[in-house]
Coordinates of C-alpha atoms in Angstrom, one line a residue:
M1 CA -11.7 5.3 6.6
C2 CA -15.2 4.4 7.1
G3 CA -18.7 3.9 5.9
I4 CA -21.4 6.5 6.3
T5 CA -25.2 6.4 5.7
G6 CA -28.4 7.9 6.9
W7 CA -31.2 10.2 5.9
V8 CA -33.2 13.4 6.5
S9 CA -36.9 13.4 6.2
Y10 CA -39.5 15.9 7.5
H11 CA -42.4 13.5 7.0
H12 CA -41.8 11.3 9.9
D13 CA -39.9 11.0 13.2
A14 CA -36.6 9.2 12.5
R15 CA -36.3 8.1 16.1
E16 CA -39.1 5.6 15.5
H17 CA -37.0 4.0 12.7
A18 CA -33.9 2.8 14.5
A19 CA -34.1 -0.6 12.9
T20 CA -33.9 0.9 9.4
L21 CA -30.8 2.8 10.4
E22 CA -29.1 -0.2 11.8
A23 CA -29.8 -2.3 8.6
M24 CA -28.5 0.5 6.5
T25 CA -25.4 0.8 8.6
A26 CA -24.8 -2.9 8.7
T27 CA -24.4 -3.1 4.9
L28 CA -21.2 -1.1 5.3
A29 CA -19.7 -3.4 7.9
A30 CA -16.6 -4.2 5.7
R31 CA -15.8 -0.6 5.3
G32 CA -15.7 -0.2 9.1
P33 CA -14.9 -3.5 10.8
D34 CA -13.8 -1.8 14.1
A35 CA -16.9 0.0 15.4
S36 CA -20.5 0.8 14.6
G37 CA -22.6 3.8 15.7
T38 CA -25.9 5.5 15.1
W39 CA -27.5 8.8 15.9
L40 CA -31.2 9.5 15.6
G41 CA -33.0 12.8 15.8
R42 CA -36.5 13.9 15.0
S43 CA -35.8 14.7 11.4
A44 CA -32.4 13.0 10.6
A45 CA -30.6 9.8 11.2
L46 CA -26.9 9.2 10.8
G47 CA -25.1 5.9 10.8
H48 CA -21.4 5.0 10.8
R49 CA -19.0 2.1 10.5
R50 CA -15.5 2.8 11.6
L51 CA -12.1 1.7 10.4
A52 CA -10.0 3.2 13.2
V53 CA -6.8 4.8 11.9
L54 CA -6.3 7.9 14.1
D55 CA -7.0 8.4 17.7
L56 CA -8.1 4.9 18.1
D57 CA -9.9 5.5 21.5
G58 CA -11.3 9.0 20.8
G59 CA -12.7 9.1 17.2
A60 CA -16.1 7.3 17.8
Q61 CA -18.9 8.4 15.4
P62 CA -21.4 9.7 14.6
M63 CA -19.8 12.6 16.6
A64 CA -22.0 15.4 18.0
A65 CA -21.4 18.9 19.3
G66 CA -24.3 18.8 21.8
D67 CA -27.5 18.1 20.1
E68 CA -27.0 20.8 17.5
V69 CA -24.5 19.6 15.0
V70 CA -23.9 15.9 14.3
L71 CA -21.2 14.4 11.9
S72 CA -20.8 11.1 10.1
Y73 CA -17.4 11.2 8.3
S74 CA -15.3 9.0 6.2
G75 CA -11.8 9.6 5.0
E76 CA -8.6 11.6 6.1
V77 CA -8.0 15.3 6.4
Y78 CA -4.3 15.7 6.2
N79 CA -4.1 19.3 7.4
H80 CA -6.1 18.7 10.5
H81 CA -3.3 19.9 12.8
E82 CA -3.2 23.3 11.1
L83 CA -6.9 23.5 11.3
R84 CA -7.0 22.5 14.9
R85 CA -4.6 25.2 15.8
E86 CA -6.6 27.8 14.0
L87 CA -9.9 26.7 15.5
R88 CA -8.4 26.8 18.9
R89 CA -7.4 30.4 18.3
R90 CA -11.0 31.0 17.5
G91 CA -12.1 29.6 20.9
H92 CA -12.9 25.9 20.1
E93 CA -12.1 23.3 22.5
F94 CA -11.2 19.7 21.5
R95 CA -12.0 16.4 23.3
T96 CA -10.0 14.1 21.0
R97 CA -7.0 13.9 18.7
S98 CA -9.1 12.8 15.7
D99 CA -9.5 14.7 12.4
T100 CA -13.2 13.8 12.8
E101 CA -13.5 16.4 15.5
V102 CA -11.6 19.0 13.5
V103 CA -14.2 18.6 10.7
L104 CA -17.0 18.9 13.3
R105 CA -15.6 22.0 14.8
A106 CA -14.8 23.5 11.4
Y107 CA -18.4 23.1 10.3
Q108 CA -19.4 25.0 13.6
E109 CA -17.1 27.8 12.6
W110 CA -17.4 28.0 8.8
G111 CA -20.5 26.0 7.9
A112 CA -20.4 24.5 4.6
G113 CA -17.5 26.7 3.7
L114 CA -15.2 24.4 5.6
A115 CA -14.9 22.3 2.4
S116 CA -12.5 24.6 0.7
R117 CA -10.2 24.5 3.8
L118 CA -9.9 20.8 3.9
E119 CA -7.0 19.0 2.3
G120 CA -7.5 15.2 1.9
M121 CA -9.8 12.5 0.8
F122 CA -13.2 12.7 2.5
A123 CA -17.0 12.2 2.2
F124 CA -19.2 13.3 5.1
A125 CA -22.7 14.2 6.2
V126 CA -23.5 16.9 8.7
W127 CA -26.8 17.3 10.4
D128 CA -27.1 21.0 11.2
G129 CA -30.0 20.9 13.8
P130 CA -30.5 24.7 14.3
N131 CA -31.0 25.2 10.6
E132 CA -32.7 21.8 10.1
R133 CA -30.3 21.1 7.3
L134 CA -28.3 18.0 6.1
V135 CA -25.0 18.9 4.3
L136 CA -23.2 16.2 2.2
V137 CA -19.6 17.1 1.2
R138 CA -17.1 15.1 -1.1
D139 CA -13.4 15.7 -1.8
R140 CA -12.2 17.5 -4.8
L141 CA -11.1 14.5 -6.8
G142 CA -13.8 12.1 -5.8
V143 CA -11.5 9.7 -4.0
K144 CA -14.1 8.8 -1.4
P145 CA -17.6 7.9 -2.7
L146 CA -20.9 9.4 -1.7
Y147 CA -24.3 8.6 -3.1
W148 CA -27.8 10.1 -2.3
A149 CA -31.4 9.5 -3.5
E150 CA -34.7 11.2 -2.8
I151 CA -37.1 9.7 -0.3
P152 CA -40.5 10.9 0.9
G153 CA -39.8 14.3 2.6
G154 CA -36.1 14.3 2.2
I155 CA -33.0 12.4 1.0
A156 CA -31.0 9.4 2.0
F157 CA -27.3 9.1 1.6
A158 CA -24.5 6.4 1.8
S159 CA -21.0 5.5 0.9
E160 CA -22.3 2.7 -1.2
P161 CA -25.7 2.2 -3.1
K162 CA -26.3 -1.1 -1.2
A163 CA -26.8 0.9 2.0
L164 CA -29.5 3.0 0.3
F165 CA -31.4 -0.1 -0.7
A166 CA -31.8 -1.1 2.9
H167 CA -34.1 1.9 3.3
P168 CA -37.7 0.8 2.8
A169 CA -38.5 3.8 0.5
L170 CA -35.7 2.7 -2.0
T171 CA -35.4 -0.2 -4.3
A172 CA -32.6 -1.5 -6.5
R173 CA -34.1 -0.4 -9.9
V174 CA -32.3 0.0 -13.2
D175 CA -33.6 1.6 -16.3
A176 CA -32.3 2.4 -19.9
D177 CA -30.6 5.5 -18.6
G178 CA -28.7 3.5 -16.0
L179 CA -27.6 0.8 -18.4
R180 CA -26.6 3.5 -20.9
E181 CA -24.3 5.1 -18.2
A182 CA -22.8 1.8 -17.3
Y183 CA -22.2 0.2 -20.7
S184 CA -21.1 3.4 -22.5
L185 CA -18.0 3.4 -20.3
L186 CA -17.9 7.1 -20.1
F187 CA -17.6 7.3 -16.3
S188 CA -19.9 10.3 -15.7
T189 CA -20.2 11.5 -12.2
G190 CA -23.8 12.4 -11.1
P191 CA -26.2 9.9 -12.7
T192 CA -25.5 6.3 -11.8
L193 CA -26.4 2.8 -12.9
W194 CA -29.3 2.8 -10.3
Q195 CA -32.5 4.6 -11.0
G196 CA -32.9 7.6 -8.8
V197 CA -29.4 7.3 -7.2
R198 CA -26.9 10.0 -7.8
E199 CA -23.3 10.6 -6.8
V200 CA -22.2 13.8 -5.0
Q201 CA -20.0 15.5 -7.5
P202 CA -16.2 15.5 -6.7
G203 CA -15.6 18.9 -5.2
G204 CA -19.3 19.2 -4.6
I205 CA -21.8 19.9 -1.8
V206 CA -25.4 18.7 -1.6
T207 CA -27.6 20.6 0.9
H208 CA -31.2 19.6 1.9
D209 CA -33.5 21.6 4.1
R210 CA -37.3 22.1 4.3
G211 CA -37.0 24.0 1.0
G212 CA -35.6 21.0 -0.9
H213 CA -32.1 20.2 -2.0
T214 CA -29.4 22.2 -3.8
E215 CA -26.2 21.1 -5.5
T216 CA -23.1 23.4 -5.5
V217 CA -19.5 23.1 -6.4
Y218 CA -16.7 24.3 -4.2
W219 CA -13.8 23.2 -6.5
R220 CA -13.3 22.3 -10.1
L221 CA -10.2 21.8 -12.2
E222 CA -9.0 25.0 -13.8
A223 CA -6.1 26.1 -16.0
H224 CA -3.8 28.9 -14.9
P225 CA -1.0 30.7 -16.5
H226 CA 2.3 29.0 -15.9
D227 CA 5.3 31.3 -15.3
D228 CA 7.9 28.6 -14.1
D229 CA 10.6 27.6 -16.5
R230 CA 11.2 23.8 -17.1
E231 CA 13.8 23.4 -14.2
A232 CA 11.7 25.3 -11.8
T233 CA 8.6 23.3 -12.8
I234 CA 10.5 20.0 -12.1
E235 CA 11.6 21.3 -8.7
R236 CA 8.1 22.4 -7.9
V237 CA 6.7 19.0 -8.9
R238 CA 9.4 17.3 -6.7
D239 CA 8.2 19.6 -3.8
L240 CA 4.5 19.0 -4.3
V241 CA 4.8 15.3 -4.7
G242 CA 7.0 15.2 -1.7
Q243 CA 4.6 17.3 0.5
A244 CA 1.6 15.2 -0.6
A245 CA 3.3 11.9 0.3
L246 CA 4.6 13.0 3.6
S247 CA 1.4 14.6 4.6
Q248 CA -0.4 11.3 4.1
R249 CA 2.0 9.3 6.4
E250 CA 0.2 9.8 9.6
A251 CA -1.6 6.8 11.1
D252 CA -1.9 5.1 14.5
V253 CA -2.0 1.8 12.8
P254 CA 0.5 -0.1 10.6
L255 CA 1.2 1.6 7.3
C256 CA 2.7 0.1 4.0
S257 CA 3.0 1.0 0.3
L258 CA 1.8 -0.6 -2.9
L259 CA 5.1 -1.1 -4.9
S260 CA 4.5 -2.3 -8.4
G261 CA 7.9 -1.6 -9.8
G262 CA 6.6 1.2 -11.9
L263 CA 7.7 4.8 -11.7
D264 CA 4.6 6.2 -9.9
S265 CA 4.5 3.8 -7.0
S266 CA 8.2 3.7 -6.6
V267 CA 8.6 7.5 -6.2
V268 CA 5.8 7.6 -3.5
T269 CA 7.5 4.5 -1.8
A270 CA 10.9 6.2 -1.8
L271 CA 9.6 9.5 -0.3
I272 CA 7.8 7.7 2.6
S273 CA 10.7 5.4 3.2
R274 CA 13.1 8.3 3.5
S275 CA 11.0 10.0 6.0
M276 CA 10.9 7.0 8.4
G277 CA 14.4 7.0 9.6
P278 CA 15.7 3.5 10.7
E279 CA 12.1 2.1 10.6
R280 CA 11.6 0.0 7.4
L281 CA 8.5 0.5 5.3
R282 CA 6.6 -2.6 4.3
S283 CA 5.8 -2.7 0.6
Y284 CA 3.7 -5.1 -1.5
A285 CA 3.3 -6.2 -5.1
V286 CA 1.1 -8.8 -6.6
D287 CA 2.2 -11.6 -9.1
Y288 CA 0.8 -14.9 -10.4
S289 CA 2.4 -18.3 -9.8
D290 CA 2.8 -18.8 -13.5
Q291 CA 3.6 -15.3 -14.6
A292 CA 7.4 -15.8 -15.2
E293 CA 6.7 -18.6 -17.7
Q294 CA 3.3 -17.6 -19.2
F295 CA 3.6 -13.8 -19.6
T296 CA 2.9 -12.5 -23.0
G297 CA 2.6 -8.9 -23.8
D298 CA -0.6 -7.3 -24.9
V299 CA -2.1 -3.8 -25.6
L300 CA -1.6 -2.8 -22.1
R301 CA 1.5 -4.6 -20.8
T302 CA 5.0 -4.8 -22.0
G303 CA 6.8 -6.6 -19.3
H304 CA 6.7 -8.7 -16.0
D305 CA 6.4 -6.4 -13.0
T306 CA 8.0 -8.5 -10.2
P307 CA 11.7 -8.1 -11.0
Y308 CA 11.3 -4.4 -11.1
A309 CA 9.4 -4.3 -7.9
I310 CA 12.0 -6.4 -6.1
E311 CA 14.8 -4.2 -7.4
A312 CA 12.9 -1.0 -6.4
G313 CA 12.3 -2.4 -2.9
A314 CA 16.0 -3.3 -2.5
F315 CA 17.1 0.1 -3.8
I316 CA 14.7 2.0 -1.5
G317 CA 15.3 -0.2 1.5
T318 CA 11.7 -1.4 2.1
E319 CA 10.7 -4.7 3.6
H320 CA 9.2 -5.9 0.3
H321 CA 6.7 -8.7 -0.1
T322 CA 5.4 -10.3 -3.4
V323 CA 1.9 -11.7 -2.9
V324 CA 1.7 -14.6 -5.4
L325 CA -1.7 -15.7 -6.4
D326 CA -2.9 -18.9 -8.0
P327 CA -4.5 -17.9 -11.3
L328 CA -7.1 -20.5 -10.9
A329 CA -8.2 -18.9 -7.5
L330 CA -9.4 -16.0 -9.6
L331 CA -12.2 -18.3 -10.9
D332 CA -13.4 -19.1 -7.4
P333 CA -17.2 -18.2 -7.3
G334 CA -16.9 -16.8 -3.8
N335 CA -14.0 -14.5 -4.7
R336 CA -15.8 -13.2 -7.9
A337 CA -19.2 -12.7 -6.1
A338 CA -17.4 -10.7 -3.4
V339 CA -15.9 -8.4 -5.8
V340 CA -19.2 -7.9 -7.7
A341 CA -21.0 -7.2 -4.4
A342 CA -18.4 -4.7 -3.3
R343 CA -18.7 -2.8 -6.7
D344 CA -22.5 -2.7 -6.9
S345 CA -22.0 -2.9 -10.6
P346 CA -21.5 -5.5 -13.4
I347 CA -18.9 -3.3 -14.9
G348 CA -15.3 -4.1 -13.9
V349 CA -12.1 -5.7 -15.2
G350 CA -12.6 -9.3 -14.2
D351 CA -9.4 -11.1 -13.1
M352 CA -7.7 -7.8 -12.4
D353 CA -10.5 -6.9 -10.0
T354 CA -10.4 -10.3 -8.1
S355 CA -6.6 -10.2 -7.9
L356 CA -6.7 -6.8 -6.4
Y357 CA -9.3 -7.8 -4.0
L358 CA -7.2 -10.7 -2.9
L359 CA -4.0 -8.7 -2.7
F360 CA -5.7 -6.3 -0.4
G361 CA -6.9 -9.1 1.8
E362 CA -3.3 -10.3 2.2
I363 CA -2.0 -6.9 3.0
R364 CA -4.8 -6.4 5.6
Q365 CA -3.2 -9.2 7.6
H366 CA -0.4 -6.8 8.4
S367 CA -1.4 -3.3 7.6
T368 CA -4.4 -1.1 7.8
V369 CA -3.2 1.8 5.5
A370 CA -1.5 1.6 2.2
L371 CA -0.2 4.3 -0.1
S372 CA -0.7 4.0 -3.8
G373 CA 0.7 5.5 -7.0
E374 CA -2.8 5.9 -8.5
A375 CA -3.5 8.9 -10.6
A376 CA 0.1 9.7 -11.7
D377 CA -0.7 8.7 -15.3
E378 CA -3.6 11.2 -15.4
V379 CA -1.7 13.9 -13.8
F380 CA 1.5 13.5 -15.8
G381 CA 0.4 12.2 -19.2
G382 CA 1.4 8.6 -18.8
Y383 CA -1.3 6.8 -20.9
P384 CA -0.6 5.8 -24.6
W385 CA -3.5 8.2 -25.8
F386 CA -1.5 11.2 -24.8
H387 CA 1.2 10.2 -27.4
S388 CA -0.9 8.5 -30.1
P389 CA -1.7 10.5 -33.2
K390 CA -4.7 8.3 -33.7
A391 CA -6.0 9.3 -30.2
L392 CA -5.1 13.0 -30.7
A393 CA -7.2 13.1 -33.9
A394 CA -10.2 11.0 -32.8
Q395 CA -13.3 12.8 -31.7
T396 CA -14.1 10.4 -28.9
F397 CA -13.0 9.5 -25.4
P398 CA -9.5 8.2 -25.9
W399 CA -9.9 5.1 -23.7
L400 CA -12.4 3.8 -26.1
L401 CA -9.7 3.4 -28.6
V402 CA -7.4 1.1 -26.4
T403 CA -9.3 -2.1 -26.9
G404 CA -12.0 -1.0 -29.3
D405 CA -15.3 -2.9 -29.3
E406 CA -13.5 -6.1 -28.4
A407 CA -13.9 -5.5 -24.6
A408 CA -17.4 -4.1 -24.9
V409 CA -20.2 -6.4 -24.0
P410 CA -22.3 -7.0 -27.1
L411 CA -25.7 -6.1 -26.0
H412 CA -28.9 -7.8 -27.2
P413 CA -30.2 -6.1 -30.4
D414 CA -33.3 -4.8 -28.8
V415 CA -31.3 -3.5 -25.8
A416 CA -28.8 -1.9 -28.1
K417 CA -31.4 -0.1 -30.1
T418 CA -33.0 1.3 -26.9
L419 CA -29.8 2.5 -25.5
D420 CA -28.2 3.9 -28.6
I421 CA -24.8 4.1 -27.0
T422 CA -23.1 5.6 -30.1
T423 CA -25.3 8.6 -30.0
F424 CA -25.0 8.9 -26.2
R425 CA -21.2 8.8 -26.6
E426 CA -21.2 11.5 -29.2
D427 CA -23.5 13.8 -27.3
T428 CA -21.6 13.3 -24.1
Y429 CA -18.2 13.9 -25.7
R430 CA -19.3 17.3 -27.0
G431 CA -20.5 18.3 -23.5
A432 CA -17.3 17.0 -21.9
L433 CA -15.1 19.0 -24.3
A434 CA -17.2 22.2 -23.6
A435 CA -16.3 21.8 -19.9
V436 CA -12.6 21.8 -20.5
P437 CA -10.9 25.0 -19.3
H438 CA -8.4 26.7 -21.7
L439 CA -5.9 29.5 -21.8
D440 CA -5.6 32.4 -24.1
G441 CA -3.0 31.8 -26.8
E442 CA -2.9 27.9 -26.6
T443 CA -1.4 26.3 -29.5
P444 CA -3.4 23.5 -31.2
V445 CA -1.3 20.9 -29.6
E446 CA -1.7 22.5 -26.1
H447 CA -5.4 22.8 -26.7
R448 CA -5.8 19.1 -27.6
Q449 CA -3.6 17.9 -24.8
R450 CA -5.5 19.8 -22.2
E451 CA -8.6 18.2 -23.5
L452 CA -7.1 14.7 -23.0
Q453 CA -5.8 15.6 -19.6
H454 CA -9.2 17.0 -18.4
L455 CA -11.1 13.9 -19.7
S456 CA -8.6 11.6 -18.0
L457 CA -8.7 13.4 -14.7
T458 CA -12.5 14.0 -14.6
R459 CA -13.6 10.7 -16.1
W460 CA -11.1 7.9 -16.4
L461 CA -9.5 8.5 -13.1
R462 CA -13.0 8.4 -11.3
Q463 CA -13.6 4.8 -12.2
L464 CA -10.0 3.8 -11.1
L465 CA -10.6 5.5 -7.8
H466 CA -13.9 3.9 -7.4
R467 CA -12.3 0.4 -8.1
K468 CA -9.5 1.0 -5.6
D469 CA -11.9 2.4 -2.9
R470 CA -14.5 -0.5 -3.3
L471 CA -12.0 -3.4 -3.3
S472 CA -9.8 -2.1 -0.6
M473 CA -12.7 -1.2 1.8
A474 CA -14.2 -4.6 1.1
Q475 CA -11.1 -5.9 3.0
G476 CA -11.0 -3.1 5.6
L477 CA -8.0 -1.6 4.1
E478 CA -7.5 2.1 3.7
V479 CA -5.6 3.2 0.4
R480 CA -4.3 6.7 0.1
V481 CA -3.4 8.4 -3.2
P482 CA -0.9 11.2 -2.9
Y483 CA -1.0 12.0 -6.6
C484 CA -4.6 13.2 -6.0
D485 CA -3.4 16.1 -4.0
H486 CA -5.4 19.0 -5.6
R487 CA -2.4 21.4 -5.5
L488 CA -0.3 19.0 -7.5
V489 CA -3.1 18.2 -9.9
E490 CA -3.8 21.9 -10.5
Y491 CA -0.1 22.7 -11.0
A492 CA 0.5 19.8 -13.5
F493 CA -2.7 20.5 -15.4
S494 CA -1.5 24.0 -16.0
A495 CA 2.1 23.1 -17.0
P496 CA 2.8 23.4 -20.7
W497 CA 2.6 20.1 -22.6
A498 CA 6.1 20.7 -23.9
F499 CA 7.2 20.3 -20.2
Q500 CA 5.1 17.2 -19.7
S501 CA 6.9 15.4 -22.6
F502 CA 10.2 17.2 -22.8
D503 CA 12.3 14.0 -23.0
G504 CA 10.1 12.6 -25.8
R505 CA 8.4 10.2 -23.4
E506 CA 5.4 9.9 -21.1
K507 CA 5.6 11.4 -17.6
S508 CA 8.7 13.5 -18.2
L509 CA 8.1 15.8 -15.2
L510 CA 7.6 13.0 -12.7
R511 CA 10.6 11.1 -14.1
A512 CA 12.8 14.1 -13.8
A513 CA 11.5 14.8 -10.3
G514 CA 12.1 11.2 -9.3
T515 CA 15.7 11.1 -10.4
G516 CA 17.8 9.6 -7.6
L517 CA 14.9 8.2 -5.7
V518 CA 14.4 5.0 -7.7
P519 CA 16.6 2.6 -9.6
E520 CA 17.6 3.7 -13.2
S521 CA 15.8 0.6 -14.6
V522 CA 12.5 1.8 -13.0
L523 CA 13.0 5.4 -14.0
T524 CA 13.4 4.5 -17.7
R525 CA 10.9 1.7 -17.8
P526 CA 7.9 2.1 -20.2
K527 CA 4.4 2.4 -18.7
N528 CA 3.0 -1.0 -17.7
H529 CA -0.6 -1.5 -16.6
Y530 CA -1.8 -3.6 -13.6
P531 CA -0.9 -7.3 -14.3
A532 CA -3.4 -9.8 -15.6
T533 CA -2.9 -13.6 -15.6
H534 CA -1.8 -15.3 -18.8
H535 CA -2.6 -18.9 -17.6
P536 CA -4.3 -20.9 -20.2
G537 CA -6.3 -22.9 -17.5
Y538 CA -7.7 -19.5 -16.4
T539 CA -8.9 -18.7 -19.9
R540 CA -10.6 -22.2 -20.2
G541 CA -12.3 -21.7 -16.8
L542 CA -13.5 -18.3 -17.7
Q543 CA -15.1 -19.7 -20.9
A544 CA -16.8 -22.3 -18.9
L545 CA -18.2 -19.6 -16.4
A546 CA -19.4 -17.5 -19.4
A547 CA -21.1 -20.5 -20.9
E548 CA -23.0 -21.1 -17.7
A549 CA -23.9 -17.3 -17.4
L550 CA -25.3 -17.5 -20.9
G551 CA -27.6 -20.3 -19.6
D552 CA -29.4 -17.5 -17.6
G553 CA -32.5 -16.2 -19.4
Q554 CA -32.1 -12.8 -17.9
V555 CA -28.5 -12.6 -19.0
R556 CA -29.5 -13.6 -22.5
S557 CA -32.2 -10.9 -22.5
L558 CA -29.5 -8.3 -22.1
V559 CA -26.5 -9.6 -24.2
D560 CA -26.1 -10.8 -27.8
E561 CA -25.6 -14.5 -27.3
T562 CA -24.7 -15.1 -31.0
R563 CA -21.7 -12.7 -30.8
L564 CA -20.5 -14.4 -27.7
K565 CA -20.7 -18.0 -28.3
P566 CA -17.6 -18.0 -30.7
L567 CA -15.5 -16.8 -27.8
L568 CA -16.4 -19.9 -25.6
A569 CA -13.6 -21.9 -27.0
G570 CA -10.0 -21.5 -28.2
P571 CA -7.4 -18.8 -27.4
L572 CA -8.5 -15.2 -26.7
E573 CA -7.1 -11.8 -27.1
W574 CA -7.1 -9.6 -24.0
G575 CA -10.1 -7.6 -25.1
Q576 CA -12.1 -10.8 -26.0
R577 CA -11.4 -12.2 -22.6
L578 CA -12.5 -9.0 -20.9
R579 CA -15.8 -9.2 -22.8
L580 CA -16.4 -12.7 -21.2
E581 CA -15.3 -11.5 -17.8
R582 CA -18.1 -8.8 -18.0
V583 CA -20.7 -11.4 -18.9
V584 CA -19.7 -13.5 -16.0
D585 CA -20.0 -10.4 -13.8
L586 CA -23.3 -9.4 -15.2
A587 CA -24.7 -12.8 -14.1
L588 CA -23.2 -12.5 -10.6
W589 CA -24.7 -8.9 -10.4
L590 CA -28.1 -10.1 -11.3
D591 CA -27.9 -12.9 -8.8
H592 CA -26.7 -10.8 -5.9
H593 CA -28.4 -7.6 -6.3
H594 CA -31.7 -8.8 -7.9
P595 CA -32.3 -5.5 -9.7
A596 CA -35.7 -4.6 -11.1
I597 CA -34.8 -3.8 -14.8
T598 CA -37.1 -1.8 -17.0
L599 CA -36.3 -0.7 -20.5

């Protein structure tokens, strides 16, 4: 896992701008603490920060095939051994064991068509010298980030927007469109918070040559006729989850798992652990020093994770560790500022982001790679909205119903009028539904559930992957997500909803496939979201930080102070607290990024 950046421009000689490339690359140092490299040609410049995971001595980047084709690559291609064998049969020779070189040779062989042959999580840039062309490629589910923006004579690209803003032609600007994207909580891919900055679409390719840029898609989520019966479907899910988990085991550095005590992470941990023979897998969970005494349920959480995680670790046989955090450490200005800087955005989930960042920091002391259960809820229908009559009937994005307007930052009346988020949500929802693939003969129930699955996989999941990537890479930790294997996603998306919920509960297929792998208590446990602290001292500290944030004139120009002041004292519901979290993060974002905001 790494950080990539660079540009192509036909208006100037890139070799005269080495300092710019160095500055852009340096902003991504946390993503790649092990090495830094740059390559400069007449029309193109590529930078790279490396987190060494495979072939520690031989995978340096940018990697070039002579002076013709140069690659800056981030991620992991899990089928690189098979591709290496095929490329050797086609006459290619290899100097390293790295998957990076496989991607480089694959581009030489198949051009941009290599994307559909890759299995994994990746984002990379190829400078194709003979054709004077820059090619940007992103994995199918959008696990790895990749941004781009136009500059005079070409485009610049980077793993994170902060690297783009180190280019003299680009400035951190935010307009009404950007704020609307951010505060609508619709998690579109393409337009971003930042004016002029776009994401490469998941499953997408951006190509730029002297004729300009083009955007194409090599993969999109489709529905296919499902011919397997229920038992065959369960067996196929078991095989696909197992194949995905085992394919992601390879690393030349210490590997561990994130084990929360929920079904998703426990199944992945069990599969990896079984494949390791006598070697014990390290597993990690997060907790708060007061959680056993202070825990109270809310709209997202029904129980305390730690007992389940400990039981799962003992059952599976991992070397399990609980990282216990002081809730008051989540108020530390340095920790919160680091999280906001990593996100490049004022929109997050407050203490849950800070605790995840601190958890990743603790894990990085012992491991470089971690496997996660992320995406199982989207793939297997795990969220409440899949089973809620209200969500099924509502003509809006289902996650907006979970906490309602309580968690939304109340915007200044003038800003709210300009953004008109209600109309934007309605228009975007209609467009999102139009993009959902359907099968002939679907029942109304199947039709609606496929809509919710598609919205969850193509929108909600993307912000979770964004969060996981930014906060893990800020600590130099690579997190892999087996449930994002596109073959598994495609198969589960096409399975009848009656199979997805055959036992009257969420994630029926995964629960059946995981039988025997995890403790019965974990197998039957209700869905529980990532833990949040319930310490009253944290709430009081957050209220003090929010009051301080509201003392900033620029913050007050964006939010409705009169609706926030009543929350600055007394107990808070979870959604109300998240509202204050986002006000604090807004102040930190303004202070760190100094965006030029125009409405």
